[in-house]
Short mmCIF file of C-alpha atoms and ligand atoms in Angstrom, two decimals:
data_model
loop_
_atom_site.label_atom_id
_atom_site.label_comp_id
_atom_site.label_asym_id
_atom_site.label_seq_id
_atom_site.Cartn_x
_atom_site.Cartn_y
_atom_site.Cartn_z
CA UNK A 285 43.83 147.55 -55.00
CA UNK A 286 42.42 145.66 -51.88
CA UNK A 287 45.01 144.73 -49.30
CA UNK A 288 46.21 141.15 -49.81
CA UNK A 289 47.14 138.88 -46.90
CA UNK A 290 49.97 136.31 -46.94
CA UNK A 291 50.15 133.89 -44.06
CA UNK A 292 53.43 132.18 -43.40
CA UNK A 293 53.44 129.04 -41.08
CA UNK A 294 56.04 126.41 -40.44
CA UNK A 295 56.09 122.72 -40.04
CA UNK A 296 58.22 119.69 -39.09
CA UNK A 297 60.76 121.61 -36.88
CA UNK A 298 61.41 125.05 -35.57
CA UNK A 299 64.25 127.34 -36.61
CA UNK A 300 63.69 126.88 -40.31
CA UNK A 301 63.96 130.53 -40.98
CA UNK A 302 60.31 131.54 -41.39
CA UNK A 303 61.35 135.08 -40.49
CA UNK A 304 63.87 135.24 -43.29
CA UNK A 305 61.37 133.81 -45.84
CA UNK A 306 58.73 136.33 -44.65
CA UNK A 307 61.22 139.09 -44.91
CA UNK A 308 62.28 137.87 -48.38
CA UNK A 309 58.66 137.83 -49.66
CA UNK A 310 58.38 141.37 -48.32
CA UNK A 311 61.48 142.48 -50.19
CA UNK A 312 60.43 140.85 -53.45
CA UNK A 313 57.02 142.49 -53.38
CA UNK A 314 58.54 145.84 -52.60
CA UNK A 315 60.79 145.43 -55.63
CA UNK A 316 57.61 145.19 -57.62
CA UNK A 317 56.39 148.50 -56.24
CA UNK A 318 54.04 147.19 -53.69
CA UNK A 319 53.57 148.64 -50.27
CA UNK A 320 54.04 145.93 -47.59
CA UNK A 321 54.25 145.29 -43.97
CA UNK A 322 55.26 142.16 -42.10
CA UNK A 323 53.85 141.14 -38.70
CA UNK A 324 54.63 138.31 -36.29
CA UNK A 325 52.19 136.50 -34.18
CA UNK A 326 53.75 134.48 -31.38
CA UNK A 327 51.82 131.79 -29.39
CA UNK A 328 53.46 132.32 -26.00
CA UNK A 329 51.66 134.08 -23.11
CA UNK A 330 54.13 136.85 -22.40
CA UNK A 331 52.68 140.18 -23.52
CA UNK A 332 56.02 140.81 -25.23
CA UNK A 333 59.41 139.24 -25.26
CA UNK A 334 60.84 142.14 -23.25
CA UNK A 335 60.90 140.09 -20.04
CA UNK A 336 62.47 137.09 -21.62
CA UNK A 337 66.01 135.95 -21.09
CA UNK A 338 67.92 135.94 -24.46
CA UNK A 339 68.66 132.32 -23.83
CA UNK A 340 64.90 131.66 -24.14
CA UNK A 341 64.13 133.75 -27.19
CA UNK A 342 67.31 135.49 -28.56
CA UNK A 343 67.59 139.22 -28.82
CA UNK A 344 64.78 141.45 -27.87
CA UNK A 345 64.26 143.86 -30.80
CA UNK A 346 62.88 147.35 -30.19
CA UNK A 347 60.77 149.35 -32.55
CA UNK A 348 60.70 153.08 -33.12
CA UNK A 349 57.50 153.44 -31.11
CA UNK A 350 59.08 151.73 -28.16
CA UNK A 351 57.74 148.20 -28.22
CA UNK A 352 59.89 145.20 -27.24
CA UNK A 353 59.51 142.52 -29.93
CA UNK A 354 60.76 139.34 -31.36
CA UNK A 355 64.02 139.37 -33.25
CA UNK A 356 62.27 138.43 -36.50
CA UNK A 357 61.12 142.05 -36.62
CA UNK A 358 64.82 142.88 -37.07
CA UNK A 359 64.97 140.69 -40.17
CA UNK A 360 61.79 142.37 -41.48
CA UNK A 361 63.31 145.82 -40.99
CA UNK A 362 66.80 144.91 -42.34
CA UNK A 363 65.42 143.29 -45.42
CA UNK A 364 62.70 145.82 -46.28
CA UNK A 365 63.77 149.12 -44.62
CA UNK A 366 60.16 149.49 -43.33
CA UNK A 367 59.72 150.70 -39.75
CA UNK A 368 57.58 148.28 -37.85
CA UNK A 369 55.51 149.32 -34.79
CA UNK A 370 53.90 147.70 -31.70
CA UNK A 371 51.14 146.41 -34.07
CA UNK A 372 53.66 144.26 -35.92
CA UNK A 373 54.39 141.95 -32.94
CA UNK A 374 51.52 140.23 -31.30
CA UNK A 375 51.47 137.43 -28.71
CA UNK A 376 48.75 135.20 -27.35
CA UNK A 377 49.18 137.03 -24.06
CA UNK A 378 48.26 140.28 -25.75
CA UNK A 379 45.26 138.81 -27.49
CA UNK A 380 43.93 137.37 -24.20
CA UNK A 381 44.65 140.60 -22.32
CA UNK A 382 42.63 142.63 -24.86
CA UNK A 383 39.76 140.17 -24.68
CA UNK A 384 39.80 139.92 -20.85
CA UNK A 385 40.04 143.74 -20.43
CA UNK A 386 36.97 144.06 -22.69
CA UNK A 387 35.12 141.41 -20.75
CA UNK A 388 35.83 143.27 -17.44
CA UNK A 389 34.75 146.52 -19.01
CA UNK A 390 31.42 144.88 -19.80
CA UNK A 391 31.67 144.88 -23.61
CA UNK A 392 30.32 141.34 -23.86
CA UNK A 393 27.74 141.52 -21.09
CA UNK A 394 25.64 138.43 -20.90
CA UNK A 395 27.84 136.36 -23.17
CA UNK A 396 30.22 133.38 -22.35
CA UNK A 397 33.73 134.35 -23.60
CA UNK A 398 35.32 131.53 -25.52
CA UNK A 399 38.42 130.79 -27.52
CA UNK A 400 36.09 130.56 -30.56
CA UNK A 401 34.90 133.12 -31.48
CA UNK A 402 36.21 135.72 -29.08
CA UNK A 403 39.88 134.92 -29.04
CA UNK A 404 39.97 134.00 -32.80
CA UNK A 405 37.96 137.22 -33.59
CA UNK A 406 40.60 139.35 -31.87
CA UNK A 407 43.34 137.46 -33.72
CA UNK A 408 41.57 138.09 -36.93
CA UNK A 409 41.10 141.78 -36.14
CA UNK A 410 44.90 142.06 -35.56
CA UNK A 411 45.83 140.04 -38.62
CA UNK A 412 43.72 142.46 -40.70
CA UNK A 413 45.27 145.38 -38.89
CA UNK A 414 41.94 146.98 -38.19
CA UNK A 415 43.68 149.51 -35.88
CA UNK A 416 45.71 150.67 -38.76
CA UNK A 417 43.11 151.05 -41.50
CA UNK A 418 44.61 154.14 -43.03
CA UNK A 419 47.99 152.48 -43.79
CA UNK A 420 46.79 151.56 -47.42
CA UNK A 421 48.97 148.61 -47.75
CA UNK A 422 49.03 146.31 -50.75
CA UNK A 423 50.24 143.33 -48.79
CA UNK A 424 50.22 142.26 -45.18
CA UNK A 425 52.52 139.34 -44.48
CA UNK A 426 51.76 137.54 -41.20
CA UNK A 427 54.23 135.09 -39.86
CA UNK A 428 52.98 132.66 -37.14
CA UNK A 429 55.60 131.56 -34.63
CA UNK A 430 56.00 128.01 -33.58
CA UNK A 431 55.32 124.85 -35.50
CA UNK A 432 52.15 123.35 -36.89
CA UNK A 433 50.60 121.02 -34.37
CA UNK A 434 51.61 122.98 -31.27
CA UNK A 435 48.70 123.24 -28.90
CA UNK A 436 49.16 126.90 -28.36
CA UNK A 437 49.11 127.99 -31.97
CA UNK A 438 45.75 126.37 -32.60
CA UNK A 439 43.66 129.58 -32.29
CA UNK A 440 46.01 131.27 -34.75
CA UNK A 441 45.43 128.49 -37.26
CA UNK A 442 41.71 128.69 -36.80
CA UNK A 443 41.84 132.40 -37.44
CA UNK A 444 43.75 131.89 -40.63
CA UNK A 445 41.27 129.21 -41.76
CA UNK A 446 38.38 131.63 -41.27
CA UNK A 447 40.23 134.49 -42.90
CA UNK A 448 41.04 132.47 -46.04
CA UNK A 449 37.39 131.71 -46.39
CA UNK A 450 36.42 135.21 -45.82
CA UNK A 451 39.05 136.79 -48.03
CA UNK A 452 38.97 134.35 -50.84
CA UNK A 453 41.70 135.01 -53.37
CA UNK A 454 42.89 137.90 -51.34
CA UNK A 455 44.67 135.48 -48.97
CA UNK A 456 47.53 133.14 -49.66
CA UNK A 457 49.06 130.54 -47.33
CA UNK A 458 52.73 129.87 -47.56
CA UNK A 459 53.91 126.76 -45.57
CA UNK A 460 57.57 126.21 -44.78
CA UNK A 461 58.76 122.66 -44.06
CA UNK A 462 61.94 120.70 -43.83
CA UNK A 463 63.17 117.89 -46.15
CA UNK A 464 65.79 115.89 -44.25
CA UNK A 465 68.58 114.10 -45.85
CA UNK A 466 69.26 110.65 -44.52
CA UNK A 467 72.89 109.83 -44.85
CA UNK A 468 72.65 106.13 -44.43
CA UNK A 469 70.04 105.84 -47.11
CA UNK A 470 71.52 108.54 -49.23
CA UNK A 471 67.99 109.99 -49.62
CA UNK A 472 66.02 113.16 -49.08
CA UNK A 473 62.81 112.37 -47.25
CA UNK A 474 59.55 114.16 -48.06
CA UNK A 475 57.37 112.24 -45.50
CA UNK A 476 57.70 114.84 -42.75
CA UNK A 477 56.53 117.50 -45.25
CA UNK A 478 53.52 115.39 -46.22
CA UNK A 479 52.63 114.84 -42.66
CA UNK A 480 52.96 118.53 -41.83
CA UNK A 481 50.61 119.50 -44.69
CA UNK A 482 48.10 116.87 -43.63
CA UNK A 483 48.13 118.34 -40.19
CA UNK A 484 47.44 121.88 -41.74
CA UNK A 485 44.70 120.36 -43.86
CA UNK A 486 43.21 118.74 -40.75
CA UNK A 487 42.82 122.28 -39.43
CA UNK A 488 41.06 123.24 -42.60
CA UNK A 489 43.89 125.07 -44.29
CA UNK A 490 45.22 124.03 -47.64
CA UNK A 491 48.59 125.71 -48.29
CA UNK A 492 49.04 127.35 -51.70
CA UNK A 493 52.71 127.42 -51.65
CA UNK A 494 55.28 125.17 -50.02
CA UNK A 495 58.78 126.32 -49.23
CA UNK A 496 61.03 123.28 -48.65
CA UNK A 497 64.04 123.92 -46.48
CA UNK A 498 66.83 121.64 -47.46
CA UNK A 499 70.53 121.10 -47.08
CA UNK A 500 70.74 119.46 -50.43
CA UNK A 501 69.31 120.32 -53.83
CA UNK A 502 65.92 118.85 -54.52
CA UNK A 503 65.33 117.57 -58.05
CA UNK A 504 62.15 118.16 -60.01
CA UNK A 505 61.03 114.50 -59.55
CA UNK A 506 61.04 115.16 -55.68
CA UNK A 507 59.23 118.50 -56.04
CA UNK A 508 56.66 116.78 -58.18
CA UNK A 509 56.07 114.13 -55.61
CA UNK A 510 55.52 116.80 -52.96
CA UNK A 511 53.19 118.71 -55.25
CA UNK A 512 51.04 115.73 -55.94
CA UNK A 513 50.89 114.43 -52.43
CA UNK A 514 50.12 117.86 -51.01
CA UNK A 515 47.60 119.23 -53.60
CA UNK A 516 49.92 122.08 -54.47
CA UNK A 517 50.88 123.21 -57.99
CA UNK A 518 54.46 122.22 -59.05
CA UNK A 519 55.42 125.91 -59.67
CA UNK A 520 54.34 126.57 -56.04
CA UNK A 521 56.81 124.11 -54.56
CA UNK A 522 59.94 126.15 -53.96
CA UNK A 523 63.06 125.04 -52.26
CA UNK A 524 65.19 127.00 -49.94
CA UNK A 525 68.69 125.54 -49.82
CA UNK A 526 71.22 126.47 -47.18
CA UNK A 527 72.88 129.67 -48.27
CA UNK A 528 76.20 131.19 -47.18
CA UNK A 529 74.32 134.30 -46.23
CA UNK A 530 70.69 135.01 -45.44
CA UNK A 531 70.81 137.88 -47.79
CA UNK A 532 70.98 135.55 -50.79
CA UNK A 533 67.48 134.22 -49.91
CA UNK A 534 65.31 136.89 -51.60
CA UNK A 535 67.34 136.41 -54.78
CA UNK A 536 67.09 132.61 -54.70
CA UNK A 537 63.33 132.87 -53.96
CA UNK A 538 62.90 135.28 -56.87
CA UNK A 539 64.83 132.97 -59.23
CA UNK A 540 62.37 130.09 -58.34
CA UNK A 541 59.38 132.47 -58.84
CA UNK A 542 58.11 132.54 -55.21
CA UNK A 543 56.81 136.08 -55.62
CA UNK A 544 55.41 135.36 -59.06
CA UNK A 545 53.55 132.28 -57.63
CA UNK A 546 52.03 134.49 -54.90
CA UNK A 547 50.84 137.04 -57.40
CA UNK A 548 49.35 134.27 -59.64
CA UNK A 549 47.52 132.73 -56.75
CA UNK A 550 45.99 136.03 -55.90
CA UNK A 551 45.21 136.85 -59.46
CA UNK A 552 47.47 139.82 -60.03
CA UNK A 553 49.40 140.04 -63.42
CA UNK A 554 52.89 138.95 -62.83
CA UNK A 555 54.75 141.21 -65.23
CA UNK A 556 58.45 141.63 -65.50
CA UNK A 557 60.77 140.30 -62.90
CA UNK A 558 62.26 143.31 -61.04
CA UNK A 559 66.04 143.72 -61.23
CA UNK A 560 66.74 144.60 -57.52
CA UNK A 561 69.84 146.39 -58.58
CA UNK A 562 70.91 147.71 -55.19
CA UNK A 563 70.31 144.42 -53.59
CA UNK A 564 72.54 142.67 -56.24
CA UNK A 565 75.12 145.33 -55.80
CA UNK A 566 75.19 144.51 -52.13
CA UNK A 567 75.49 140.72 -52.82
CA UNK A 568 78.29 141.37 -55.23
CA UNK A 569 80.13 143.28 -52.61
CA UNK A 570 79.54 140.49 -50.19
CA UNK A 571 81.01 138.04 -52.59
CA UNK A 572 84.11 140.06 -53.28
CA UNK A 573 84.82 141.04 -49.76
CA UNK A 574 87.61 138.58 -49.14
CA UNK A 575 89.75 140.47 -46.70
CA UNK A 576 88.76 139.93 -43.08
CA UNK A 577 88.39 142.22 -40.18
CA UNK A 578 88.34 140.59 -36.77
CA UNK A 579 85.91 142.04 -34.22
CA UNK A 580 85.67 140.85 -30.58
CA UNK A 581 82.13 140.88 -29.15
CA UNK A 582 82.32 141.15 -25.41
CA UNK A 583 79.13 139.87 -23.89
CA UNK A 584 77.64 137.34 -21.59
CA UNK A 585 75.33 135.31 -23.91
CA UNK A 586 77.16 132.73 -25.81
CA UNK A 587 74.38 132.31 -28.35
CA UNK A 588 74.28 133.60 -31.97
CA UNK A 589 70.78 135.02 -31.64
CA UNK A 590 71.43 137.04 -28.47
CA UNK A 591 73.18 139.88 -30.21
CA UNK A 592 71.61 139.28 -33.65
CA UNK A 593 71.12 142.92 -34.68
CA UNK A 594 74.73 143.84 -33.68
CA UNK A 595 76.14 140.96 -35.58
CA UNK A 596 74.19 141.80 -38.69
CA UNK A 597 74.95 145.50 -38.44
CA UNK A 598 78.70 144.56 -38.28
CA UNK A 599 78.32 142.18 -41.23
CA UNK A 600 76.55 144.72 -43.31
CA UNK A 601 78.81 147.56 -42.48
CA UNK A 602 81.76 145.24 -43.27
CA UNK A 603 80.39 144.38 -46.65
CA UNK A 604 79.99 148.08 -47.56
CA UNK A 605 83.64 148.52 -46.48
CA UNK A 606 84.64 145.59 -48.77
CA UNK A 607 85.58 143.43 -45.83
CA UNK A 608 84.25 140.31 -44.15
CA UNK A 609 83.59 140.97 -40.51
CA UNK A 610 84.73 137.95 -38.54
CA UNK A 611 82.97 138.18 -35.21
CA UNK A 612 84.58 136.56 -32.24
CA UNK A 613 82.49 136.10 -29.07
CA UNK A 614 84.39 136.87 -25.89
CA UNK A 615 82.57 135.73 -22.79
CA UNK A 616 82.89 138.64 -20.34
CA UNK A 617 82.43 136.27 -17.38
CA UNK A 618 85.67 134.57 -18.33
CA UNK A 619 87.65 137.72 -18.78
CA UNK A 620 90.27 138.74 -16.20
CA UNK A 621 93.08 141.42 -16.28
CA UNK A 622 95.46 138.49 -16.74
CA UNK A 623 93.89 136.96 -19.76
CA UNK A 624 92.36 139.99 -21.55
CA UNK A 625 95.32 140.49 -23.82
CA UNK A 626 95.16 136.93 -25.03
CA UNK A 627 91.29 137.06 -25.39
CA UNK A 628 91.54 140.14 -27.55
CA UNK A 629 94.61 139.16 -29.48
CA UNK A 630 94.30 139.91 -33.16
CA UNK A 631 91.09 141.85 -32.74
CA UNK A 632 91.03 145.02 -34.97
CA UNK A 633 88.07 146.36 -32.91
CA UNK A 634 85.90 145.53 -29.93
CA UNK A 635 82.13 145.84 -29.28
CA UNK A 636 81.07 145.89 -25.66
CA UNK A 637 77.50 144.55 -25.64
CA UNK A 638 74.37 145.63 -23.98
CA UNK A 639 72.82 143.71 -21.08
CA UNK A 640 71.29 143.78 -17.63
CA UNK A 641 72.41 142.82 -14.17
CA UNK A 642 75.88 142.18 -12.66
CA UNK A 643 76.79 138.88 -14.26
CA UNK A 644 79.81 139.44 -16.55
CA UNK A 645 80.05 143.23 -16.05
CA UNK A 646 83.62 143.26 -14.48
CA UNK A 647 84.81 141.48 -17.64
CA UNK A 648 83.35 144.22 -19.73
CA UNK A 649 85.03 146.87 -17.58
CA UNK A 650 88.41 145.09 -17.96
CA UNK A 651 87.89 144.92 -21.71
CA UNK A 652 87.02 148.64 -21.84
CA UNK A 653 90.19 149.46 -19.93
CA UNK A 654 92.36 147.23 -22.16
CA UNK A 655 91.03 148.68 -25.36
CA UNK A 656 91.27 152.27 -24.12
CA UNK A 657 94.82 151.94 -22.91
CA UNK A 658 95.79 150.14 -26.02
CA UNK A 659 93.88 152.37 -28.39
CA UNK A 660 91.88 149.61 -29.99
CA UNK A 661 88.69 150.86 -31.73
CA UNK A 662 85.82 150.26 -29.30
CA UNK A 663 82.08 150.48 -29.59
CA UNK A 664 80.13 150.33 -26.28
CA UNK A 665 76.35 149.85 -26.71
CA UNK A 666 73.95 150.64 -23.96
CA UNK A 667 75.31 148.56 -20.99
CA UNK A 668 78.54 148.59 -23.02
CA UNK A 669 78.63 152.38 -22.96
CA UNK A 670 77.86 152.46 -19.23
CA UNK A 671 80.87 150.09 -18.65
CA UNK A 672 83.16 152.38 -20.50
CA UNK A 673 81.95 155.19 -18.37
CA UNK A 674 82.47 153.28 -15.15
CA UNK A 675 85.95 152.11 -16.30
CA UNK A 676 86.93 155.75 -17.00
CA UNK A 677 85.68 156.79 -13.55
CA UNK A 678 87.67 154.03 -11.78
CA UNK A 679 90.91 154.35 -13.77
CA UNK A 680 91.10 157.97 -14.88
CA UNK A 681 88.90 160.02 -12.46
CA UNK A 682 90.28 157.97 -9.57
CA UNK A 683 86.96 156.75 -8.11
CA UNK A 684 87.78 153.17 -7.45
CA UNK A 685 84.30 152.34 -6.23
CA UNK A 686 82.47 153.94 -9.12
CA UNK A 687 79.63 151.86 -10.39
CA UNK A 688 76.10 151.91 -11.81
CA UNK A 689 73.36 151.98 -9.23
CA UNK A 690 71.93 149.04 -11.10
CA UNK A 691 74.84 146.98 -9.88
CA UNK A 692 75.51 148.58 -6.48
CA UNK A 693 72.74 150.73 -5.14
CA UNK A 694 74.85 152.23 -2.47
CA UNK A 695 77.90 153.14 -4.57
CA UNK A 696 79.23 156.61 -3.43
CA UNK A 697 80.19 157.29 -7.04
CA UNK A 698 77.13 156.39 -9.08
CA UNK A 699 78.48 157.65 -12.38
CA UNK A 700 75.66 155.63 -13.97
CA UNK A 701 72.39 156.23 -12.11
CA UNK A 702 68.79 155.34 -12.37
CA UNK A 703 66.77 157.83 -14.45
CA UNK A 704 64.45 160.11 -12.45
CA UNK A 705 61.29 158.81 -14.09
CA UNK A 706 62.34 155.17 -13.52
CA UNK A 707 62.55 155.61 -9.71
CA UNK A 708 58.98 154.69 -8.83
CA UNK A 709 58.46 151.96 -11.35
CA UNK A 710 57.59 148.61 -9.87
CA UNK A 711 56.23 146.86 -12.93
CA UNK A 712 58.90 145.17 -15.09
CA UNK A 713 57.22 144.76 -18.46
CA UNK A 714 57.42 147.52 -20.98
CA UNK A 715 58.46 150.16 -18.47
CA UNK A 716 62.07 151.03 -19.58
CA UNK A 717 62.89 154.14 -21.68
CA UNK A 718 61.96 152.52 -24.90
CA UNK A 719 61.97 153.57 -28.55
CA UNK A 720 63.31 156.44 -30.65
CA UNK A 721 64.37 159.68 -28.95
CA UNK A 722 66.20 162.71 -30.39
CA UNK A 723 69.83 163.17 -29.82
CA UNK A 724 71.75 166.39 -30.56
CA UNK A 725 75.28 165.95 -31.74
CA UNK A 726 78.20 168.18 -30.85
CA UNK A 727 79.77 169.66 -33.94
CA UNK A 728 83.30 168.58 -34.51
CA UNK A 729 82.87 165.33 -32.74
CA UNK A 730 83.61 161.98 -34.41
CA UNK A 731 79.99 160.98 -34.24
CA UNK A 732 78.95 164.24 -35.92
CA UNK A 733 81.31 163.39 -38.74
CA UNK A 734 80.10 159.82 -38.82
CA UNK A 735 76.44 160.85 -39.19
CA UNK A 736 77.40 163.09 -42.10
CA UNK A 737 77.34 166.40 -40.06
CA UNK A 738 73.75 165.98 -39.09
CA UNK A 739 72.94 167.90 -36.02
CA UNK A 740 69.91 166.08 -34.80
CA UNK A 741 69.53 162.32 -34.98
CA UNK A 742 67.00 159.86 -33.64
CA UNK A 743 67.91 156.37 -32.28
CA UNK A 744 66.15 153.71 -30.26
CA UNK A 745 66.59 152.99 -26.62
CA UNK A 746 65.94 150.32 -24.08
CA UNK A 747 67.30 151.21 -20.57
CA UNK A 748 66.56 152.34 -17.04
CA UNK A 749 69.95 153.77 -16.11
CA UNK A 750 71.77 156.73 -17.47
CA UNK A 751 75.01 158.73 -17.31
CA UNK A 752 74.95 160.84 -14.21
CA UNK A 753 75.16 164.51 -15.26
CA UNK A 754 76.77 165.46 -11.94
CA UNK A 755 80.00 164.14 -13.29
CA UNK A 756 79.92 165.70 -16.77
CA UNK A 757 82.50 168.36 -16.10
CA UNK A 758 84.99 165.92 -14.62
CA UNK A 759 84.70 163.57 -17.57
CA UNK A 760 85.03 166.23 -20.02
CA UNK A 761 88.13 167.81 -18.40
CA UNK A 762 89.81 164.41 -18.34
CA UNK A 763 89.10 163.66 -21.93
CA UNK A 764 85.84 161.61 -22.25
CA UNK A 765 83.29 163.96 -24.01
CA UNK A 766 79.57 163.89 -23.91
CA UNK A 767 78.96 164.44 -27.62
CA UNK A 768 75.34 163.51 -27.95
CA UNK A 769 72.53 164.72 -25.64
CA UNK A 770 68.74 164.34 -25.70
CA UNK A 771 67.66 167.89 -25.83
CA UNK A 772 64.34 167.49 -24.03
CA UNK A 773 65.63 165.63 -20.99
CA UNK A 774 69.32 166.53 -21.09
CA UNK A 775 70.31 162.91 -20.99
CA UNK A 776 73.73 162.03 -22.20
CA UNK A 777 73.30 159.57 -25.19
CA UNK A 778 76.88 159.32 -26.52
CA UNK A 779 80.43 159.64 -24.99
CA UNK A 780 83.57 159.57 -26.88
CA UNK A 781 87.27 160.02 -26.27
CA UNK A 782 88.41 162.10 -29.22
CA UNK A 783 92.19 161.50 -28.59
CA UNK A 784 91.66 157.77 -29.27
CA UNK A 785 91.26 156.27 -32.70
CA UNK A 786 87.65 155.30 -32.10
CA UNK A 787 86.38 155.01 -28.57
CA UNK A 788 82.59 155.66 -28.54
CA UNK A 789 79.73 154.58 -26.33
CA UNK A 790 76.11 155.08 -27.20
CA UNK A 791 73.27 154.76 -24.63
CA UNK A 792 71.02 153.98 -27.57
CA UNK A 793 71.04 150.92 -29.79
CA UNK A 794 72.13 151.82 -33.27
CA UNK A 795 71.96 148.16 -34.27
CA UNK A 796 68.20 148.35 -34.42
CA UNK A 797 68.24 150.79 -37.31
CA UNK A 798 70.73 149.34 -39.64
CA UNK A 799 69.49 147.74 -42.82
CA UNK A 800 70.91 145.98 -45.89
CA UNK A 801 70.39 148.93 -48.12
CA UNK A 802 71.04 151.56 -45.39
CA UNK A 803 73.99 150.58 -43.23
CA UNK A 804 74.25 152.43 -40.05
CA UNK A 805 76.63 155.34 -40.09
CA UNK A 806 78.24 154.48 -36.74
CA UNK A 807 78.86 150.83 -37.71
CA UNK A 808 80.28 152.12 -40.94
CA UNK A 809 82.62 154.47 -39.15
CA UNK A 810 83.60 151.89 -36.56
CA UNK A 811 84.58 149.29 -39.23
CA UNK A 812 86.52 151.98 -41.11
CA UNK A 813 88.37 152.79 -37.93
CA UNK A 814 89.14 149.00 -37.48
CA UNK A 815 90.77 148.87 -40.92
N1 LIG L 203 71.00 147.62 -17.83
C1 LIG L 203 71.26 148.81 -18.46
C2 LIG L 203 70.13 149.82 -18.17
O1 LIG L 203 69.01 149.46 -17.85
C3 LIG L 203 71.58 148.82 -19.92
C4 LIG L 203 70.42 148.23 -20.71
C5 LIG L 203 70.86 147.72 -22.06
O2 LIG L 203 71.96 147.42 -22.35
N2 LIG L 203 69.86 147.53 -22.96
O3 LIG L 203 70.26 151.00 -18.25
#
């Protein structure tokens, strides 16, 4: 079968959940036995979101191959279990950089380089995944960031218009819009959707399928109205009502025949509706998980999206343990030794979050001390692990001035230090230790048990600083063990205090590789300990 291309765009407002819809389409097609990938095209100029503050763009997600990407790739991976790569996250900046580099190289000698056709050609090349020709995919789902009508997304729209023409039935456009409910009039309004589709048509793109986001149920009459105003078949107008959990979305989309509509548009026989047994089992577990487990999330970004993958990993692991993870954000900037007991009151476990820079770190250190001395299960991730290590140095090893050289370059006790290969790096973008690296686990450790007695694991990283091996013996003799080490570089990847119930810090980010059907063993083990 030729590869088929599905384009997902959004209109009316942002934050409609295009990423979730794209991921759901991916999941539904996989359930029918197709091989899929999902990619995101973002209209901003940054080469990648790695240099963006989470307040601007939420969490930065990291792929196996070490690329810093948009958080939607996290949804793609959690829903489908596929491993995305650097070719699944493209920005305007990357497109321009490629074209400009080519121009400087002389590849277009004599020609004027223009948005059309040079930029749009490069977008098309990426949308068709020409660099990955041997993937043999059945479906490539391409989500375009931003909202229809944005100036900066125009070249992406032009590329989609051309591709639709070129690919014929092998391309389908799914457009996501919003149907607001006006309380005073007690009415749902379709006008913004009509305008959004008009705008798309003005760019030469006729959507095949409309997904209407709504807070209230849309009746058939309203769907019919949208269908007739927008030149879309009635069966291709699907609604996406607010759900208590994003993991319900694939199932509600399947119930309305979104995947079947896509197949019909392309001209593939629809066949039987797949059962999605394990997905339903997961949802059943979610419905039945009534008991709550309260987890404190100690971090500095008071924003849902900033620790997206950690939150989802906790939720998923909770569900598999038949509990509902209630996550309580604890702003580390507000934490003091006086108020920590109150801040963490009722928490069955605590996660100390990743991060960069000095803001809020003392609060994380206070939290690490409190949970260690009160034996509350604690999971430190990346910077969180580093803070556990610093706390231990200050309060157990007796080095009151212990710190990370990230926070205090001159600290005499740099228990966390810059990695050797990072010392001469001056460029900020894409230069950290990124992506998946091996880690060898110590037999008999809690992490070794958690990973099901696997000796060699592989996890994703994003950091410049690292446990300072000069202190290993001191730590080990005082009870904090280095139980996971990268064999090639001898970097400490995991510390744990075995005499505590669950006190583990990982230099890597396990949250990036947790998915709905494959919950991460460390999150599973952590939640178990919290119960
Ligand atoms: N700032 C720390 C480092 O660079 C931790 C990074 C992180 O938490 N992702 O090592």
